[in-house]
Coordinates of N, CA, C and O in Angstrom, one line a residue:
M1 N -149.7 -98.7 36.5 CA -148.5 -98.2 37.1 C -147.7 -97.4 36.0 O -147.5 -98.0 34.9
S2 N -147.4 -96.2 36.3 CA -146.6 -95.4 35.3 C -145.1 -95.7 35.3 O -144.6 -96.0 36.4
R3 N -144.5 -95.7 34.1 CA -143.1 -96.0 34.0 C -142.4 -94.7 33.9 O -142.6 -93.8 33.0
I4 N -141.4 -94.5 34.8 CA -140.6 -93.2 34.8 C -139.2 -93.6 34.5 O -138.6 -94.5 35.0
A5 N -138.6 -92.8 33.6 CA -137.2 -93.0 33.2 C -136.4 -91.9 34.0 O -136.7 -90.8 33.9
L6 N -135.3 -92.4 34.7 CA -134.4 -91.4 35.3 C -133.1 -91.5 34.6 O -132.5 -92.6 34.4
V7 N -132.6 -90.3 34.2 CA -131.4 -90.3 33.4 C -130.5 -89.3 34.1 O -130.7 -88.1 34.1
D8 N -129.4 -89.8 34.7 CA -128.5 -89.0 35.4 C -127.2 -89.8 35.6 O -127.2 -91.0 35.7
D9 N -126.0 -89.1 35.5 CA -124.8 -89.8 35.7 C -124.3 -89.9 37.1 O -123.3 -90.6 37.4
D10 N -125.1 -89.4 38.1 CA -124.8 -89.5 39.5 C -125.6 -90.7 40.0 O -126.8 -90.7 40.2
R11 N -124.8 -91.8 40.4 CA -125.4 -93.0 40.9 C -126.2 -92.8 42.2 O -127.2 -93.4 42.4
N12 N -125.8 -91.9 43.0 CA -126.5 -91.6 44.3 C -127.9 -91.1 44.0 O -128.9 -91.4 44.6
I13 N -128.0 -90.1 43.0 CA -129.3 -89.5 42.7 C -130.2 -90.6 42.1 O -131.3 -90.8 42.5
L14 N -129.6 -91.4 41.1 CA -130.4 -92.5 40.5 C -131.0 -93.4 41.6 O -132.1 -93.8 41.5
T15 N -130.1 -93.9 42.5 CA -130.5 -94.8 43.5 C -131.6 -94.3 44.4 O -132.6 -94.9 44.7
S16 N -131.3 -93.1 45.0 CA -132.3 -92.5 46.0 C -133.6 -92.1 45.3 O -134.7 -92.4 45.9
V17 N -133.6 -91.5 44.1 CA -134.8 -91.1 43.5 C -135.6 -92.4 43.1 O -136.8 -92.4 43.2
A18 N -134.9 -93.4 42.5 CA -135.5 -94.6 42.1 C -136.2 -95.3 43.3 O -137.4 -95.7 43.2
M19 N -135.6 -95.3 44.4 CA -136.2 -96.0 45.6 C -137.4 -95.2 46.1 O -138.4 -95.8 46.4
T20 N -137.3 -93.9 46.0 CA -138.5 -93.1 46.4 C -139.7 -93.3 45.5 O -140.8 -93.5 45.9
L21 N -139.4 -93.3 44.2 CA -140.5 -93.4 43.2 C -141.1 -94.8 43.3 O -142.3 -95.0 43.2
E22 N -140.2 -95.8 43.4 CA -140.7 -97.2 43.6 C -141.6 -97.4 44.8 O -142.6 -98.0 44.8
A23 N -141.2 -96.7 45.9 CA -142.0 -96.8 47.1 C -143.4 -96.1 46.9 O -144.3 -96.4 47.6
E24 N -143.4 -95.1 46.0 CA -144.7 -94.4 45.7 C -145.5 -95.2 44.6 O -146.5 -94.7 44.2
G25 N -145.0 -96.3 44.2 CA -145.8 -97.2 43.2 C -145.5 -97.0 41.8 O -146.2 -97.5 40.9
F26 N -144.4 -96.3 41.5 CA -144.0 -96.1 40.1 C -143.0 -97.2 39.7 O -142.3 -97.7 40.5
E27 N -143.0 -97.6 38.4 CA -142.0 -98.5 37.8 C -140.9 -97.5 37.3 O -141.2 -96.5 36.6
V28 N -139.7 -97.8 37.7 CA -138.6 -96.9 37.4 C -137.5 -97.6 36.5 O -137.1 -98.8 36.8
E29 N -137.0 -96.9 35.5 CA -135.9 -97.4 34.7 C -134.8 -96.3 34.9 O -135.1 -95.1 34.8
T30 N -133.5 -96.7 35.1 CA -132.5 -95.8 35.2 C -131.4 -95.9 34.1 O -131.2 -97.0 33.6
Y31 N -130.8 -94.8 33.8 CA -129.8 -94.7 32.7 C -128.8 -93.7 33.1 O -129.0 -92.7 33.7
N32 N -127.5 -94.1 32.8 CA -126.3 -93.2 33.2 C -126.0 -92.1 32.3 O -125.3 -91.2 32.7
D33 N -126.6 -92.1 31.1 CA -126.3 -91.0 30.2 C -127.5 -91.0 29.1 O -128.3 -91.9 29.0
G34 N -127.5 -89.9 28.4 CA -128.5 -89.6 27.4 C -128.5 -90.6 26.3 O -129.6 -91.0 25.8
Q35 N -127.4 -91.1 25.8 CA -127.3 -92.0 24.7 C -127.9 -93.4 25.1 O -128.7 -93.9 24.3
A36 N -127.6 -93.9 26.3 CA -128.2 -95.1 26.7 C -129.8 -95.0 26.8 O -130.5 -95.9 26.5
A37 N -130.2 -93.8 27.3 CA -131.6 -93.6 27.5 C -132.3 -93.6 26.1 O -133.4 -94.2 25.9
L38 N -131.7 -92.8 25.2 CA -132.3 -92.7 23.8 C -132.4 -94.1 23.1 O -133.4 -94.4 22.5
E39 N -131.4 -94.9 23.3 CA -131.5 -96.2 22.7 C -132.6 -97.0 23.3 O -133.3 -97.7 22.6
A40 N -132.8 -96.9 24.6 CA -133.9 -97.7 25.2 C -135.2 -97.1 24.8 O -136.2 -97.8 24.6
F41 N -135.3 -95.8 24.7 CA -136.6 -95.1 24.4 C -137.0 -95.5 23.0 O -138.2 -95.4 22.6
E42 N -136.1 -95.7 22.1 CA -136.4 -96.1 20.7 C -137.1 -97.5 20.7 O -137.9 -97.7 19.8
K43 N -136.9 -98.3 21.7 CA -137.6 -99.6 21.8 C -138.9 -99.4 22.5 O -139.9 -100.0 22.0
K44 N -138.9 -98.7 23.6 CA -140.2 -98.5 24.3 C -140.1 -97.2 25.1 O -139.2 -97.1 26.0
L45 N -141.0 -96.3 24.8 CA -141.0 -95.0 25.6 C -141.6 -95.2 27.0 O -142.6 -95.9 27.1
P46 N -141.0 -94.5 27.9 CA -141.6 -94.5 29.3 C -142.8 -93.5 29.2 O -143.0 -92.8 28.3
D47 N -143.5 -93.4 30.3 CA -144.6 -92.5 30.4 C -144.1 -91.1 30.7 O -144.8 -90.1 30.4
M48 N -142.9 -91.0 31.3 CA -142.3 -89.7 31.6 C -140.8 -89.9 31.8 O -140.4 -91.0 32.2
A49 N -140.0 -88.8 31.6 CA -138.6 -88.8 31.9 C -138.2 -87.7 32.8 O -138.7 -86.6 32.7
V50 N -137.2 -88.0 33.7 CA -136.6 -87.0 34.5 C -135.1 -87.0 34.1 O -134.4 -88.1 34.2
L51 N -134.6 -85.9 33.6 CA -133.3 -85.8 33.0 C -132.4 -84.9 33.7 O -132.8 -83.8 34.1
D52 N -131.1 -85.3 33.9 CA -130.1 -84.3 34.2 C -129.6 -83.6 33.0 O -129.9 -84.1 31.9
I53 N -129.0 -82.5 33.1 CA -128.5 -81.8 31.9 C -127.1 -82.2 31.6 O -126.8 -82.6 30.5
K54 N -126.2 -82.1 32.6 CA -124.8 -82.4 32.3 C -124.5 -83.9 32.5 O -124.5 -84.4 33.6
M55 N -124.3 -84.6 31.4 CA -124.0 -86.0 31.4 C -123.1 -86.3 30.3 O -123.0 -85.6 29.3
P56 N -122.3 -87.4 30.4 CA -121.4 -87.8 29.3 C -122.2 -88.4 28.1 O -123.4 -88.7 28.2
R57 N -121.5 -88.5 27.0 CA -122.0 -89.1 25.7 C -123.1 -88.3 25.1 O -123.0 -87.8 24.0
M58 N -124.2 -88.0 25.8 CA -125.3 -87.1 25.3 C -125.9 -86.4 26.5 O -126.4 -87.1 27.4
D59 N -125.9 -85.1 26.5 CA -126.4 -84.4 27.6 C -127.9 -84.3 27.5 O -128.5 -84.7 26.5
G60 N -128.5 -83.8 28.6 CA -130.0 -83.8 28.7 C -130.7 -82.9 27.7 O -131.8 -83.2 27.2
M61 N -130.0 -81.8 27.3 CA -130.6 -80.9 26.3 C -130.7 -81.6 24.9 O -131.7 -81.5 24.3
D62 N -129.6 -82.3 24.6 CA -129.6 -83.0 23.3 C -130.6 -84.1 23.3 O -131.4 -84.3 22.3
L63 N -130.7 -84.8 24.4 CA -131.7 -85.9 24.5 C -133.1 -85.3 24.4 O -134.0 -85.8 23.7
L64 N -133.4 -84.2 25.1 CA -134.7 -83.6 25.0 C -135.0 -83.2 23.6 O -136.2 -83.4 23.1
Q65 N -134.1 -82.6 22.9 CA -134.3 -82.1 21.6 C -134.7 -83.3 20.6 O -135.6 -83.2 19.8
R66 N -134.0 -84.4 20.8 CA -134.3 -85.6 20.0 C -135.7 -86.2 20.4 O -136.4 -86.6 19.5
L67 N -136.0 -86.2 21.7 CA -137.3 -86.7 22.1 C -138.4 -85.9 21.6 O -139.5 -86.4 21.1
R68 N -138.3 -84.5 21.6 CA -139.4 -83.7 21.1 C -139.7 -83.8 19.6 O -140.8 -83.4 19.2
K69 N -138.8 -84.4 18.9 CA -139.1 -84.7 17.5 C -140.1 -85.8 17.3 O -140.7 -86.0 16.3
K70 N -140.2 -86.7 18.4 CA -141.0 -87.9 18.3 C -142.1 -88.0 19.3 O -143.0 -88.8 19.1
T71 N -142.0 -87.3 20.4 CA -143.0 -87.5 21.5 C -143.2 -86.2 22.3 O -142.4 -85.3 22.3
T72 N -144.4 -86.2 22.9 CA -144.7 -85.1 23.8 C -144.8 -85.6 25.2 O -145.4 -84.9 26.1
M73 N -144.2 -86.7 25.5 CA -144.2 -87.2 26.9 C -143.6 -86.2 27.8 O -142.7 -85.4 27.5
P74 N -144.2 -86.1 29.1 CA -143.7 -85.1 30.0 C -142.2 -85.4 30.4 O -141.7 -86.5 30.5
V75 N -141.5 -84.3 30.5 CA -140.0 -84.3 30.8 C -139.7 -83.3 31.9 O -140.2 -82.1 31.7
I76 N -139.0 -83.7 32.9 CA -138.6 -82.8 34.0 C -137.1 -82.8 33.9 O -136.4 -83.8 33.9
F77 N -136.5 -81.6 33.9 CA -135.0 -81.5 34.1 C -134.8 -81.5 35.6 O -135.4 -80.7 36.4
L78 N -133.8 -82.3 36.1 CA -133.4 -82.4 37.5 C -131.9 -82.1 37.4 O -131.1 -83.0 37.0
T79 N -131.5 -80.9 37.7 CA -130.1 -80.6 37.4 C -129.4 -79.6 38.4 O -130.2 -78.9 39.2
S80 N -128.1 -79.6 38.4 CA -127.4 -78.7 39.3 C -127.2 -77.4 38.6 O -126.6 -76.4 39.2
K81 N -127.5 -77.3 37.3 CA -127.4 -76.0 36.6 C -128.4 -75.0 37.1 O -129.6 -75.2 36.8
D82 N -128.0 -74.1 37.8 CA -129.0 -73.2 38.5 C -129.1 -71.8 38.0 O -129.7 -70.9 38.6
D83 N -128.4 -71.5 36.9 CA -128.5 -70.2 36.2 C -129.9 -70.0 35.6 O -130.5 -71.0 35.0
E84 N -130.5 -68.9 35.8 CA -131.8 -68.6 35.2 C -131.9 -68.9 33.7 O -132.8 -69.4 33.2
I85 N -130.8 -68.6 33.0 CA -130.8 -68.7 31.6 C -130.9 -70.2 31.2 O -131.5 -70.6 30.2
D86 N -130.3 -71.1 32.0 CA -130.4 -72.5 31.8 C -131.8 -73.0 31.9 O -132.3 -73.9 31.2
E87 N -132.5 -72.5 33.0 CA -133.8 -72.9 33.2 C -134.7 -72.4 32.1 O -135.6 -73.2 31.6
V88 N -134.6 -71.2 31.6 CA -135.3 -70.6 30.5 C -135.1 -71.5 29.3 O -136.1 -71.8 28.6
L89 N -133.8 -71.7 29.0 CA -133.5 -72.5 27.8 C -134.1 -73.9 27.8 O -134.7 -74.4 26.9
G90 N -134.1 -74.6 29.0 CA -134.6 -75.9 29.2 C -136.1 -75.9 28.9 O -136.7 -76.8 28.2
L91 N -136.8 -74.9 29.5 CA -138.3 -74.8 29.3 C -138.6 -74.5 27.9 O -139.6 -75.0 27.3
R92 N -137.9 -73.6 27.2 CA -138.1 -73.2 25.8 C -137.9 -74.4 24.9 O -138.5 -74.5 23.9
M93 N -137.0 -75.3 25.3 CA -136.7 -76.4 24.4 C -137.7 -77.5 24.5 O -137.8 -78.5 23.7
G94 N -138.6 -77.4 25.5 CA -139.7 -78.3 25.6 C -139.8 -79.1 26.9 O -140.7 -80.0 27.1
A95 N -139.0 -78.8 27.9 CA -139.1 -79.4 29.2 C -140.4 -78.9 29.8 O -140.8 -77.8 29.7
D96 N -141.1 -79.8 30.6 CA -142.3 -79.4 31.2 C -142.1 -78.8 32.6 O -143.0 -78.2 33.2
D97 N -140.9 -79.1 33.2 CA -140.6 -78.6 34.5 C -139.1 -78.6 34.7 O -138.4 -79.3 33.9
Y98 N -138.6 -77.8 35.6 CA -137.2 -77.7 35.9 C -137.0 -77.7 37.4 O -137.4 -76.8 38.0
V99 N -136.2 -78.7 37.9 CA -136.0 -78.8 39.3 C -134.5 -78.7 39.6 O -133.7 -79.4 39.0
K100 N -134.1 -77.8 40.5 CA -132.7 -77.6 40.7 C -132.2 -78.4 41.9 O -132.9 -78.6 42.9
K101 N -131.0 -79.0 41.8 CA -130.4 -79.7 42.9 C -129.7 -78.7 43.8 O -129.2 -77.7 43.3
P102 N -129.8 -79.0 45.1 CA -130.5 -80.0 45.8 C -132.0 -79.8 45.8 O -132.4 -78.7 45.6
F103 N -132.7 -80.9 46.0 CA -134.2 -80.8 45.8 C -134.9 -81.7 46.8 O -134.3 -82.5 47.4
S104 N -136.2 -81.4 46.9 CA -137.0 -82.2 47.8 C -137.6 -83.4 47.0 O -138.3 -83.2 46.0
Q105 N -137.3 -84.6 47.5 CA -137.8 -85.8 46.8 C -139.4 -85.8 46.8 O -140.0 -86.2 45.9
R106 N -139.9 -85.4 47.9 CA -141.4 -85.3 48.1 C -142.0 -84.4 47.0 O -143.0 -84.7 46.4
L107 N -141.4 -83.2 46.8 CA -141.9 -82.3 45.8 C -141.7 -82.8 44.4 O -142.6 -82.6 43.6
L108 N -140.6 -83.5 44.2 CA -140.4 -84.1 42.9 C -141.4 -85.1 42.6 O -142.0 -85.1 41.5
V109 N -141.8 -86.0 43.5 CA -142.9 -87.0 43.3 C -144.2 -86.3 43.0 O -144.9 -86.7 42.1
E110 N -144.5 -85.2 43.7 CA -145.8 -84.5 43.4 C -145.8 -83.8 42.0 O -146.8 -83.8 41.3
R111 N -144.6 -83.3 41.6 CA -144.5 -82.7 40.3 C -144.7 -83.8 39.2 O -145.4 -83.5 38.2
I112 N -144.1 -84.9 39.4 CA -144.3 -86.1 38.5 C -145.8 -86.5 38.4 O -146.3 -86.6 37.3
R113 N -146.4 -86.6 39.6 CA -147.8 -87.0 39.6 C -148.7 -85.9 38.8 O -149.6 -86.3 38.1
A114 N -148.4 -84.6 39.1 CA -149.2 -83.6 38.4 C -149.0 -83.7 36.9 O -150.0 -83.6 36.1
L115 N -147.8 -83.8 36.4 CA -147.6 -83.9 35.0 C -148.2 -85.2 34.4 O -148.8 -85.1 33.3
L116 N -148.2 -86.3 35.1 CA -148.8 -87.5 34.6 C -150.3 -87.4 34.5 O -151.0 -87.8 33.6
R117 N -150.9 -86.7 35.5 CA -152.4 -86.4 35.5 C -152.8 -85.6 34.3 O -153.7 -85.9 33.6
R118 N -152.0 -84.6 34.0 CA -152.3 -83.8 32.8 C -152.1 -84.5 31.5 O -153.0 -84.4 30.6
Q119 N -151.1 -85.4 31.5 CA -150.9 -86.2 30.2 C -152.0 -87.2 30.1 O -152.5 -87.4 28.9
E120 N -152.5 -87.8 31.1 CA -153.6 -88.7 31.0 C -154.8 -88.0 30.6 O -155.6 -88.6 29.8
A121 N -155.1 -86.8 31.1 CA -156.3 -86.1 30.7 C -156.2 -85.7 29.2 O -157.2 -85.8 28.5
L122 N -155.0 -85.4 28.7 CA -154.9 -85.0 27.3 C -155.0 -86.3 26.4 O -155.5 -86.2 25.3
N123 N -154.6 -87.4 26.9 CA -154.6 -88.6 26.1 C -156.0 -89.3 26.2 O -156.2 -90.3 25.5
G124 N -156.8 -88.8 27.1 CA -158.2 -89.4 27.3 C -158.0 -90.9 27.8 O -158.7 -91.7 27.4
D125 N -157.2 -91.1 28.8 CA -156.9 -92.4 29.3 C -157.9 -92.9 30.3 O -157.6 -93.7 31.1
S126 N -159.1 -92.4 30.2 CA -160.2 -92.9 31.1 C -160.5 -94.4 30.8 O -160.8 -94.7 29.6
E127 N -160.4 -95.3 31.7 CA -160.5 -96.7 31.4 C -162.0 -97.0 31.0 O -162.9 -96.5 31.6
G128 N -162.1 -97.8 29.9 CA -163.4 -98.2 29.5 C -164.1 -97.1 28.8 O -165.3 -97.3 28.4
E129 N -163.6 -95.9 28.6 CA -164.3 -94.8 28.0 C -163.7 -94.5 26.6 O -162.5 -94.2 26.5
V130 N -164.5 -94.6 25.6 CA -164.0 -94.3 24.2 C -164.8 -93.1 23.7 O -166.0 -93.1 23.7
E131 N -164.1 -92.1 23.3 CA -164.8 -90.9 22.8 C -164.4 -90.7 21.4 O -163.3 -91.0 20.9
D132 N -165.3 -90.0 20.6 CA -164.9 -89.6 19.3 C -164.0 -88.4 19.4 O -164.2 -87.6 20.3
S133 N -163.1 -88.3 18.5 CA -162.2 -87.2 18.5 C -163.0 -85.9 18.1 O -163.6 -85.9 17.1
K134 N -162.8 -84.9 18.9 CA -163.5 -83.6 18.5 C -162.4 -82.6 18.2 O -161.8 -82.0 19.0
V135 N -162.2 -82.5 16.9 CA -161.1 -81.6 16.4 C -161.6 -80.2 16.5 O -162.8 -79.9 16.0
L136 N -160.8 -79.3 17.0 CA -161.2 -77.9 17.1 C -160.5 -77.2 16.0 O -159.3 -77.5 15.7
A137 N -161.2 -76.3 15.3 CA -160.6 -75.6 14.2 C -160.8 -74.1 14.3 O -162.0 -73.7 14.6
R138 N -159.8 -73.3 14.0 CA -159.9 -71.8 14.0 C -159.1 -71.4 12.8 O -157.8 -71.4 12.9
G139 N -159.7 -71.0 11.7 CA -158.9 -70.6 10.6 C -158.0 -71.7 10.1 O -158.6 -72.8 9.8
Q140 N -156.8 -71.5 10.0 CA -155.9 -72.6 9.5 C -155.2 -73.4 10.6 O -154.3 -74.2 10.4
L141 N -155.7 -73.2 11.8 CA -155.2 -74.0 13.0 C -156.2 -75.0 13.3 O -157.4 -74.7 13.4
S142 N -155.8 -76.3 13.5 CA -156.7 -77.3 14.0 C -156.0 -78.1 15.1 O -154.8 -78.3 15.1
M143 N -156.8 -78.5 16.1 CA -156.3 -79.2 17.3 C -157.2 -80.4 17.6 O -158.4 -80.3 17.6
D144 N -156.5 -81.5 17.9 CA -157.2 -82.7 18.3 C -156.8 -83.0 19.7 O -155.7 -83.6 19.9
P145 N -157.6 -82.6 20.7 CA -157.3 -82.8 22.1 C -157.0 -84.2 22.5 O -156.2 -84.5 23.4
L146 N -157.7 -85.2 21.9 CA -157.6 -86.6 22.3 C -156.3 -87.2 21.8 O -155.6 -88.0 22.4
R147 N -155.9 -86.8 20.6 CA -154.6 -87.3 20.0 C -153.4 -86.4 20.4 O -152.3 -86.7 20.1
H148 N -153.7 -85.2 21.0 CA -152.7 -84.2 21.3 C -151.9 -83.8 20.0 O -150.7 -83.8 20.0
A149 N -152.7 -83.6 19.0 CA -152.2 -83.2 17.7 C -152.6 -81.8 17.3 O -153.8 -81.4 17.5
V150 N -151.7 -81.0 16.7 CA -152.0 -79.7 16.2 C -151.4 -79.6 14.8 O -150.3 -80.0 14.5
T151 N -152.2 -78.9 14.0 CA -151.7 -78.6 12.6 C -152.0 -77.1 12.3 O -152.9 -76.5 12.8
W152 N -151.0 -76.5 11.6 CA -151.1 -75.1 11.2 C -150.8 -75.1 9.7 O -149.8 -75.6 9.3
K153 N -151.8 -74.6 9.0 CA -151.7 -74.6 7.5 C -151.4 -75.9 6.9 O -150.5 -76.0 6.0
G154 N -152.0 -77.0 7.5 CA -151.8 -78.3 7.0 C -150.5 -79.0 7.4 O -150.3 -80.2 7.1
Q155 N -149.7 -78.3 8.2 CA -148.4 -78.9 8.7 C -148.6 -79.3 10.1 O -149.1 -78.5 11.0
D156 N -148.1 -80.5 10.5 CA -148.1 -80.9 11.9 C -147.2 -80.0 12.7 O -146.1 -79.6 12.2
V157 N -147.6 -79.7 13.9 CA -146.8 -78.8 14.8 C -146.6 -79.6 16.1 O -147.5 -80.2 16.7
S158 N -145.3 -79.7 16.5 CA -144.9 -80.5 17.7 C -144.9 -79.5 18.8 O -144.2 -78.5 18.8
L159 N -145.7 -79.8 19.9 CA -145.8 -79.0 21.0 C -145.6 -79.8 22.3 O -145.9 -81.0 22.4
T160 N -145.0 -79.1 23.3 CA -144.9 -79.8 24.6 C -146.3 -79.8 25.3 O -147.2 -79.2 24.8
V161 N -146.4 -80.5 26.3 CA -147.7 -80.6 27.0 C -148.1 -79.2 27.5 O -149.3 -78.9 27.3
T162 N -147.2 -78.5 28.0 CA -147.5 -77.1 28.5 C -147.9 -76.2 27.4 O -148.9 -75.5 27.5
E163 N -147.3 -76.3 26.2 CA -147.6 -75.5 25.1 C -149.0 -75.9 24.6 O -149.9 -75.0 24.3
F164 N -149.3 -77.2 24.6 CA -150.6 -77.6 24.1 C -151.7 -77.2 25.0 O -152.7 -76.7 24.6
L165 N -151.4 -77.2 26.4 CA -152.5 -76.8 27.3 C -152.7 -75.3 27.2 O -153.9 -74.8 27.3
L166 N -151.7 -74.5 27.0 CA -151.9 -73.1 26.8 C -152.6 -72.8 25.5 O -153.5 -71.9 25.5
L167 N -152.3 -73.5 24.4 CA -153.0 -73.3 23.2 C -154.5 -73.7 23.3 O -155.4 -73.0 22.8
Q168 N -154.7 -74.7 24.0 CA -156.1 -75.3 24.2 C -157.0 -74.3 24.9 O -158.0 -74.0 24.6

């Protein structure tokens, strides 16, 4: 069962999305702001996060920026910010998807499932199957698809899932 973190200051969104995801078989953790989520993530990362952008204490953009320094877990922005520039900025900062409010909960569930499938494929989460890591190298670029690791000129490069898939 995948663990999904929902981070939004709107109680109605948290409740309704959490109920929908739980009915679909996901384990759901909810947080009212980015700071509370970050503190919880430092103890145990979820499999995926769905973040609002406009929140008190720490907004979704700041939270994503801090997460990308440590993890490539899939992240979806779920927000009322509907300007194209906000969407572009969110995706450039490392979000894997951007969903504008109001939204279809059914489509949100399917977007979550799709990102989790890709993440599992990248992580090689096939049960009972252990593979040797096959590092790909081209010049000074090396990629380890099983570890989701990339280095350029000997330096680790942090990539989102989408960036990694494009590079691969």
